[in-house]
Structure formats: C-alpha cells, structure tokens
Amino acid sequence: MAKLNIVQAINSALKNEMKRNSDVVLLGEDIGRDGGVFRVTEGLLEIFGPERVIDTPLAELGIIGSAIGMAAYGLKPVAEIQFMAFSYAGLEQIFSHAGRIRSRSRGRFTCPIVVRMPYGIGIKAPELHSESAEALFCHMPGIKVVVPSSPYNAKGLLTSALRDPDPVIFLEPSRLYRSIKTDVPDEDYAIPLGKAAIYQEGKDITVVAWGAMLHRAAEASAGFDAEIIDLMTLKPFDEEAILNSVRKTGRLVIAHEATRSGGLGAEIAALVAEEAVMHLKAPVIRVAGPEAVTPMAKLEDAYMPQIDRIRKAFATVMEF
Amino acid sequence: MAKLNIVQAINSALKNEMKRNSDVVLLGEDIGRDGGVFRVTEGLLEIFGPERVIDTPLAELGIIGSAIGMAAYGLKPVAEIQFMAFSYAGLEQIFSHAGRIRSRSRGRFTCPIVVRMPYGIGIKAPELHSESAEALFCHMPGIKVVVPSSPYNAKGLLTSALRDPDPVIFLEPSRLYRSIKTDVPDEDYAIPLGKAAIYQEGKDITVVAWGAMLHRAAEASAGFDAEIIDLMTLKPFDEEAILNSVRKTGRLVIAHEATRSGGLGAEIAALVAEEAVMHLKAPVIRVAGPEAVTPMAKLEDAYMPQIDRIRKAFATVMEF
Amino acid sequence: MPISIIDEFKIRRLEVLDESGEADAELMPPFDGNEIKKIFERIILARTFNQRALSLQREGRLGTYASILGQEASQVGSAIAFEQSDWIFPSFRETGVLLALGYPAWQLFRYWSGDERGMSAPDGLNIFPMSVPVGSQIPHATGTAMAMKIRGAKSASAVYFGDGASSRGDFHEALNLAGVFKAPAVFLCQNNQWAISVPRHLQTAAKTIAQRAFGYGIEGIQVDGNDVFAVYRATKDALNRAKSGQGATLIECFTYRLDDHTTSDDSSRYRSAEEVEEWKKKEPLIRLRLFMKKKGLWTQAYEDGVAGNALSEIDKAISQAENYPPPDKADIIRFTNARLTLRQKKELKTLGWEK
Amino acid sequence: MPISIIDEFKIRRLEVLDESGEADAELMPPFDGNEIKKIFERIILARTFNQRALSLQREGRLGTYASILGQEASQVGSAIAFEQSDWIFPSFRETGVLLALGYPAWQLFRYWSGDERGMSAPDGLNIFPMSVPVGSQIPHATGTAMAMKIRGAKSASAVYFGDGASSRGDFHEALNLAGVFKAPAVFLCQNNQWAISVPRHLQTAAKTIAQRAFGYGIEGIQVDGNDVFAVYRATKDALNRAKSGQGATLIECFTYRLDDHTTSDDSSRYRSAEEVEEWKKKEPLIRLRLFMKKKGLWTQAYEDGVAGNALSEIDKAISQAENYPPPDKADIIRFTNARLTLRQKKELKTLGWEK
Ligand SMILES: Cc1ncc(C[n+]2csc(CCOP(=O)(O)OP(=O)(O)O)c2C)c(N)n1
Ligand SMILES: Cc1ncc(C[n+]2csc(CCOP(=O)(O)OP(=O)(O)O)c2C)c(N)n1
Ligand SMILES: [Mg+2]
Ligand SMILES: [Mg+2]
C-alpha cells in the first residue's frame, strides 16, 4: 500500500483496469506522450501502446462522439477532456446520444463510456479552467456523475465507473489533484456508485458536500456537531443517506462551488423539502457560488465559498 | 386588436420590433423562404429582405456563434433553433461566450442576442423534438430564460427580450403554438422580464408552472383554492412572487414537464426551503417528468405530468 | 519560387449507368442477371414501403415520415456493398438502406409510428438507431471504425448523412479524426440538393461536398447518386480501401429528394415544380429498367410481379406493426440505465406503472 | 466520360523574404525604410514583452502565460495590415498582434495575472477578449463580418487561431458560413506545428490547413509565417478581397512555437531539441535583420536602442499593472448582466461585498 495523491490514484485505477480488461482504451488530447496536462495518464502509453492510449486531435465533440461509437462496438472507452468547460462542445453527444442510446434502442445498444475531466475552482489556471457545472450532467437522464474527494475513493469510484454498463461522467477536483495523499491499495477495489459516505458523524447538522468543498465543510465544522456526507455519486445520489441524516439532525447545509441557482444543492434541498420537511428545525442553507460566472485567478478564491461562510451557515441553522 | 395564436403573436412581435429597430436581424434554418418550420417568421423575408431574415446552413453552433459576433458589432440578432435539442450543439457558445462576454470584458463587450426555440412535449414530432431542458440554461450565469404561456404574453415577453441588453433564451412551448388564441394588440408592448404573473388567485396552495404545464395546472385546480403563478421568466425568476404566495398559502406544488431531478422545480423548492420553510404546512411537491429521457410519440403523453397527477399532489398537500 | 504550388487536387465524379440505360463496360460491377434483378427488387421494395408509409401518414396511422423517393439508388446501391460484420449509422432518411440490409419492415413502421421498439435492430444486424440530430451520428462511425482497427477486425463502418449535415461541426471533427487514425470508415453523403428549404448552393459555397475530403487527407469522390451501379462501385471501392488499411473515404452521392422534406413539409413554398420535374426524369428506376430491358432482364409482367410481392410484403409488415401490443409505459423509465435507481422504482410505483 | 474531373485545386504558398534576407522584388510590399523599421520595432517590443512575461511568471508575478517566441512575424505582419475599423478576434497566443495594434501592454499584464479588467480593450480598438476555448472564437468573426456586410461597412473581421483549433467543429461551421454569405472575414491560422504535445501531422492527415478553404468555396493560401512581408502581403490581399466584396480567405501562417506551450508545459516530454534548433535558425528576426542590414536600415546600435526602449516601455507597463488596485470582489457579480437581480443584490450584501 502506497501513499498516493489523486492523480496517482486515478492513474493506478486506469492501469489496473486496463490490465484486467483489454477493452479499456483511453483517448484524449495530450494523454499519450505528454501523459495528460495533469499527468494523470503518465506512463500508460508506454505500457499499453498507442492503440489503447490515443492522442487525439483537438476535438472534444469528436472525442466524445467517437468514444460513443467505440463503446457501441464493444470497447470501454475512457475519454479525457482537459478541463470541464471544454466538454461543453460535446454536450450534444452526451445528452442526445450517450445518455439516450440504451433507452432509444430499448437496450439493443449501450454506451459504457467514461468521460473524465478536471473541474472546479482552485488552481489559478486561465479562464474557463475552473468550471463547476456538474448540475448540467446531473439533470440529463441516462448519465451517472461521480466526484471523488480523496485518493482512496478516487481509485475505488473510478474502478466502479470503469465497470459500469452506462455512461459515467467522472469529475476530478483539480484543486485536490496533488494536495492530499492517502493510503491507496495497489490492487483494484471498487466503491459502489450511488452510495454516499458518512465522512464524519454528527448529531446537529447534516452537511452535504463533494469534491473540494467537502474538505472546506469539514474544516468549517470544528466546534459544531456536524454530520458530513461525502456525496461521491452526484447522479443518482444517495437520497436515503441524506434523508436519514436530516431526520436525525433536523438541519441541512449544502456546500458547493457552483453558482447557487440550479446547482445540485437545489435538488438536494428540494428532496428534503419534499420528503423530510417536517423534520427540519431550521431552514435549509445552501452555501454556494454567487449568481455570476467563475472569475479569473485573482478573484476565484473569493468566488468559492469560504470556511467562514460555511461556519456562518452552521451557526444560523443552530441558532434558528 | 386581433385574435392571434402564439405563432402569430411571436411573428407580430418580431415584425414590430424589426420595423422599430433596424439592428434586429433574424437568422436560422429555413426561416426565410419557408417561413420557419412552425411558420413563426412567415412573411418577414418579404418585408425585410434576405439581409435581415437570413436562411443559414445547417449549423447550430455556427448560428449561435455568429449571432454573438453580430451582437458584439452592434446588431440585435435573433437566432431560431428549430427544436430545443438542436441547441445542445451551441451550448458552448451560449455558456462560454454569450453568458460571459459582458463579465469577462468587464462590460466592454456585450451579447444582446435572443435565441428562440420551440420546446416541450406535445406535438408528436420525431425523437428529440420534445425536450424540456430549460434547467440547463437556467443554471448557467449571464443568460435570461423566458417561457410564454399565451399569445398575449408571448408577444409582450418577446418584445422585452428584443430590447434586453443581454442574451435571452426564448423558449416557445410547441404544444401551445396554435392551440390558444387570445386578443393581442397590434402595436407593440413589453411585459417586463423577471416578473411572474398571478394567473389565478387562491388561498390554499401555491402552484408554480410555466408554458404548457401552466394550463394543465390550471385545469387541475378545479375544486381547489389554488394560487397559480405563471413564472414566465425562468431566470432570473420572480422569487418574491413565489415567497409571498407561499407565505400566504403554506403549500407549494410545482409542475413541470422536465425530468424531476435538477429541473427548475428543484430551485424553486430549494428557495422555499431556504426562505419560507417555516411557513410550510405540507411538504413541497414537484409534479415532473420521471427520471428518463423524453420518449417518442407513442409514450410522450405518458411522460408529461397528467392532470390527475397534479390533482393528487393538490390533494396530498391539502390533506397533510 | 515565391508563389509555389505545394499540392493539387482533382475532384472526380463517377458514373456507370447513363440516363439511356447504357453502362460503362469497364466500370460496370460484375453483377450477374440475378443480382441485378435483386437490386431492382430492393428498389421496388423500398419504393413500396415509402408509398405506403406516405399514405399511412395521411391516414393518421404513422407520425411524421421522411420520404426517400428519388434516392433509392444511392441507398440500395451502397447498402448491398456491405458485409455482415460492417456497422451502419443511418440518418432518418435511410429506409432504402435499412430494408436492403434486411431490417424488418414492420420494425420500421413501428419506428415511424413513434415507438422506440422499432429501433432495436435484430441481432446480427449492426445498424444503429437512425439519428435525428442532423450530422451528430457521423463521429460514431469514426469511433466504431477506430474500434475495428484496434480490434484488428476486417470490417468497416459506414455513416449516412445529407448535404445539410455536411455543414455541421460533427462532420468536420469526425472526418478529420478518421483521417488521422486511418480509420476504416465510409462517409456516405446523400446530397439530395436540399436541406428542408435550403438548396445546396446556400448550404455551402464549395462546388462539391466530395472535395472536403482533401481537407482531411482522406479519399473523396462524387458519384451519380441516381446510378445504382456507380454508387455500388464507389461504396465497394471505399470498403475495400477501408478494409485493406488505406483509410476512410467520403462519397458524395449526387441525387435528389423528389418529395417534400417530410410529411410536415410543403416544398412548393421554396422550390419550383419545374426543378422537380427535371429531376424526375433522372430518377434511378428509369435508367435501371432501360438497362435491364436491353439485357433481357425486364418485362412489365416481371415488374408487376415484383411490385405485387413487395406490396403484400409491406402490407403484411404494416399489419404486424399495427397489431403489436402498444408499448409499456414502464419502458420509459426501465431502459434509462442498466439498473433502476431507487428513485425510478418509486416513480414506477407512484405512476402506477409497476407490474 | 464515366470518371470525370469536375474541378481542380492548387494549394499555393507565398514567400517573400528568404532566410538569407533576400526579398522578392515583385511581391515585396511597398514599405519605405521607416515603415520597415517600425515593423522591426514592433517585433522587438513583442519579444521583449514575451521575455519579461516569462520571467515574471517564474517569479510568481504572473499566472500561466503562453509564449509567442518564433511567431512574431505571423503576428506583427498580419496585425499591421488592419485598419482601425476592422475587428480582431484573438486566441490566447496573440500578444504580438495585440501590441502591434496598440493594445496597452499594462493591460495585457493584467490579463495574464488573472484580472478580467485586462480584457477591456480601449475604446476604438475593436479587439475581442482572447478566447480560451480553442477555436470557439472563429464563428464570432464570421458573425461580425456578416454584420459588417449587412451594415454596408467597408471593414473586415479577422480571427486568429492555431493548427489545433482547425480540428474543431467551430472552424468548419464558421468558415462554411463565411463562404455562403461571402462575409468579409480573414481566418488567420497560426500553424505553429504543435497543439501542446500533438504535432501537426497527428492533428490532421491533410497536407496543409490552407487547402480546407476549397471545401468552403473561399480563398486559401499558405504563407511562410516567419516571413513578415509574406504574412503582411497575404493579409492585406485578403483584407482587400474582403472589403471589395470578394469574400473570405483562410491564411495558414506556417511558423513554429519555439517555447513550451505555456509556462505549465514541458515540451521536452514530447519533442526533440534538434527539431527546435532547426526552427530557431528560421526565426523571423534573423532574416529581417539581414534584409534591413542590406538596405542600410539596421546596425547593432540601432537594435540596442530599440531593445532598450522596448524594455523600458514594458517595464513601465509592468509597474503600472502591478501598482493598480486589485479588482473589487463585487465585480464578480456586478458584470454578470446589465442590471443586478434582486438575488445578486442580496448576495452582495451577504458576502459583505457591497459598498
Ligand atoms: C441538428 C439538427 N438541426 C436541425 C434539424 C431539423 N432538420 C431535420 S432534417 C433537416 C434538414 C437535413 O438536411 P440534409 O442533411 O440535407 O438531409 P435530408 O433531409 O436532405 O435527407 C433539418 C434542418 C435536425 N433534425 N437536427
Ligand atoms: C476547446 C479546448 N480544448 C482544449 C484546450 C486546452 N488547450 C489549450 S491550448 C491547446 C492547444 C492549442 O493548439 P493550437 O490551436 O495549435 O494553438 P497553439 O497553442 O499552438 O497556439 C489546448 C489543447 C482548450 N483551451 N480549449
Ligand atoms: Mg439534403
Ligand atoms: Mg499550434
């Protein structure tokens, strides 16, 4: 067992699964010789060769669209998009094809692709390198959406994604890529999709977060008896875990980087408003990005919900 | 004053505004000689000529992208996308450019485009002609989203959109295009964006709906004392109208065609969970499409929330 | 030399069977009489399906339908070039291709009546559901071709799309990728001169669509799309190139949409009856009949027999489709993913769709 | 004739100034000595900015930066061809273009330090903010050109993008639209042979990018991108064509990215030092110096003076940028739309950003 960061953990999941399953092929810009702009695929070209680690032209629509064709034929393609914003060019392929093909062909064709991409605020890269648009993918049917928060769960969740029979959008919090190291087993292991983890038990406040915000929420919880749920799979998310916790605590705070309006926090709040509202001792609070586009580097930290904002939300629901 | 349907009302808004403002140009597939697949632009080519009513090649990305370039230069382009699903190819242009250019240039450049498209279930057209993906546009910052529900408000809302300094996505419920006729003044008039209308006053239940579902909700309300809010502008929506009503009724039902998870209903429910939860006498209910892609014609009616489902929701919140 | 010519391209056009029914001896594919009759019969079958579909639509028994009238040579001529292991990615206007490949007619009727079950190709037929977002299926063919190459299969993938589709970014990205990876793909552009109301010359300022191939480093050719032998030959050549590792080909089938765009369209709004009449004279069956007659393969009685068989086959398919039980509402939810989510299980219950 | 040639295309390449500093007399633009010196000075200014930006980045005073080393002729040579009323749509690697057009250097430093205010071009300079999603700016230029045509303006729009960008669907749709509408647009592909780690020959199997023009019915030409006179000439010709109603042109500037992709990149991972060395010998300044020396326009002392001036201008810009007050957090929200929503007003209050 080695101490790995998320980049290495993902690399390890890819490597193990590529060894186990010869149908797995990777494709994307700069993933081969360069090992990916974040070095996630480093070394894989050397092991698996250019037919399984495919450097593509600069064409996100084409990458995702051809992955769909590969998957239909029987491969297990894993597409890397360099940053979340660049997946927008491929949204039609994801929404109108990847997410629909099983349904529209009544199971005759399927689309077991994985689309990996870094997302979120925090590395002070250029414009449009810090998007948190996970809600787009979570809304459209037929697609699973996964966000790891640690090296350990990054490997386990990606392994599940790589074995899933349906399209999975795998969002990698770029802020965390190299900032946390944990023990990660060398061998493969799968963390089931659709199940949240209780990151920290607590009695007073249910906190739902994922990716980089999970760690902010955890830091913010000092002095509060907060139950922190690491959602991990955003679609379909673990409704029971949230509802059980809220029924116990009576208070819900959701923290995410994305702009508040229509973010995934809305769906979580709505679920509780529908199914556990009478357990609430205080209003739900979403601590989220403001109604604005993610700014460039100088202001990106200001956009991302700060620990003091989360603490204020905790205090507010406790005092209510 | 003539009795017009929504197709005619939109045509009238376009015509008046094109007369008033020579910067307004229309572009899209088949909008010229053919008058648009729904005939919304019928007759406009003849009046305004091919430089202002532009038949384009089949290229949604290019249509929206070039509209952005036109708007930057000073025109007021109105792009027609034939059906909502085909706008997905242009989402990058909308999210990464139209919605951001004012912000990223700190006001130096703006993007006053209008993108019109039919949406929603109901005309038994082929696959992907019945999408209700309004939540995608509502989530991404910088964009306004408008849905009319009648000929009268279609004309007034579109007139406002055509005078708005920012990008507006104008969603036209194809189910309603020709099914309602109302009095529509010949002259132009503007219904302000961002304001909801109280379609029907009531004391017991607040019902929020838009487009075609508004009429279902209204039908369903027979026998209930329901206050029906026609949202009209989905982004930014009229929070005060909803909160005021919920504070009065203590009950909230939201009805929309889109798949429930992450639909705009989530944001509305979340708003209430945050700002009026203690006024609720019953859980919020969303009556929405199931967790599935919109089916083809034979099943599309089954997908769209039926009146009896809405009535059941009313009964449930009343009995709680 | 300060202005130098670094490369030159010639756009070729292939014709085999001329309008008088004369075939070029050198280019004529080596079909025997039976094979030629089979081609004729497939065209008749496609045309019969088409006519019946149009009338069913008028009677309210089918949804919106896209006629293939005039494009049968482009469709049947290309379809018969495939092998069983090839993969096909059709647009919504490929009835002739699908029928020629053995796609059950009754399934096609189901599709056009708005029933997803019609898109489930029988096992062994690698035919993807018809793509409705124009052009968006083109990258799939590139991907499948890349997969075939990775797997070392001696197969090819082929994708059908229109002149309108060739304006979409999907076309570009897909053909460029296919060029880079020397993917065994065949891009079959059905240039029927119209994309709804937009004529070819307003779709692009380029003289041909075939010439785009050069921009991707792949092979490109225009064929007379109303000439079933030329279409067959170009497709077969392209498939051979693909399967022998020489990469992709763009084939522009130069044909004409004789009917309205779909049953929701009224083409008299945007094109002249004279233009249509001119093209009617060039429709593929006329010259095939002349050719077959010269070869002693055609008599009116023969055609009547073929037409009669086709009609009864198609009518059988219609009643099979119409007598099939309607789709189960639960299927809306059931096929979203391999496994139902908890939420979906709840929904099935709430909606009363559970069995 | 059953296989006919329906069209032919020749791909031209333009060169004016060769590596020995000899200019083709016929093609040489009619620049006088002062104009040539001004070109030289702009290249030095761009290069000075570039060097300073790279060191500031290393010192942690700038964010990720994309070097233009080696591409100065493509950038300055094209930029000086524009008139005040033309519109420019740059990618993120166009420092040389922007400076040559008079974009304030201090504003560019602000941009690269991660401050939106750096993207607000001074009034009168029609320069759009640099586009980060590769290729996505190309359709904007088509739209602006269409608008110019509609308005009857005698102007053109120009868009810069790389070889990588030419693989994107945006490129295709934009150039095709420009062809159909005969839009006064100039598409300036900066083919610097690499898209991060992907070499040109893996970006497309086509021999040139210029040849794609034929697929859109527009003009296309490759120029030696390290030859400032050839780039100027091709751009000027294209602008003249555009402004006289002859439509759009695709210009492929054949050049080379001598540095890493950006300061986050390490190009030794994917290309050889030898390749870079070969191209260093061809960098644009060498031949321009030789040419100017022959014309009596260049001495070492002259260049030292130019370099000194450039350095002090750039250093002044750096301190101007660095001494500017940091951006206001409220601006994050304030510029989303023309008017603040109620929600945004609340947010400004809750976040304590209100003034
Ligand atoms: C992306 C997209 N845009 C618009 C439409 C609406 N539409 C359906 S067919 C069609 C024209 C297609 O023209 P072409 O590609 O030439 O194919 P044809 O219909 O002539 O077979 C249009 C605009 C669509 N289905 N998909
Ligand atoms: C749509 C998109 N995909 C990927 C990236 C990441 N990226 C930035 S620059 C670049 C390469 C661009 O190559 P090219 O177009 O040749 O321009 P160059 O960098 O060589 O100037 C890539 C892949 C991006 N910014 N946008
Ligand atoms: Mg067509
Ligand atoms: Mg490049």
Short mmCIF file of N, CA and C and ligand atoms in Angstrom, two decimals, chain C residues 162-164 190 192-195, ligand 3:
data_model
loop_
_atom_site.label_atom_id
_atom_site.label_comp_id
_atom_site.label_asym_id
_atom_site.label_seq_id
_atom_site.Cartn_x
_atom_site.Cartn_y
_atom_site.Cartn_z
N GLY C 162 -26.86 13.79 -44.86
CA GLY C 162 -27.25 14.61 -46.00
C GLY C 162 -26.29 15.75 -46.30
N ASP C 163 -26.63 16.50 -47.33
CA ASP C 163 -25.85 17.69 -47.67
C ASP C 163 -25.92 18.70 -46.53
N GLY C 164 -27.08 18.82 -45.92
CA GLY C 164 -27.19 19.74 -44.78
C GLY C 164 -26.24 19.34 -43.66
N GLN C 190 -25.50 11.80 -48.70
CA GLN C 190 -26.62 11.75 -49.63
C GLN C 190 -26.96 13.19 -49.99
N ASN C 192 -28.92 15.34 -51.62
CA ASN C 192 -30.19 15.36 -52.36
C ASN C 192 -30.60 16.78 -52.71
N GLN C 193 -29.63 17.68 -52.69
CA GLN C 193 -29.76 19.08 -53.16
C GLN C 193 -30.54 19.99 -52.22
N TRP C 194 -31.19 19.44 -51.23
CA TRP C 194 -31.99 20.26 -50.34
C TRP C 194 -31.83 19.82 -48.89
N ALA C 195 -31.81 20.78 -47.99
CA ALA C 195 -31.92 20.53 -46.55
C ALA C 195 -33.16 21.31 -46.14
MG MG E 3 -30.42 17.06 -48.17
#
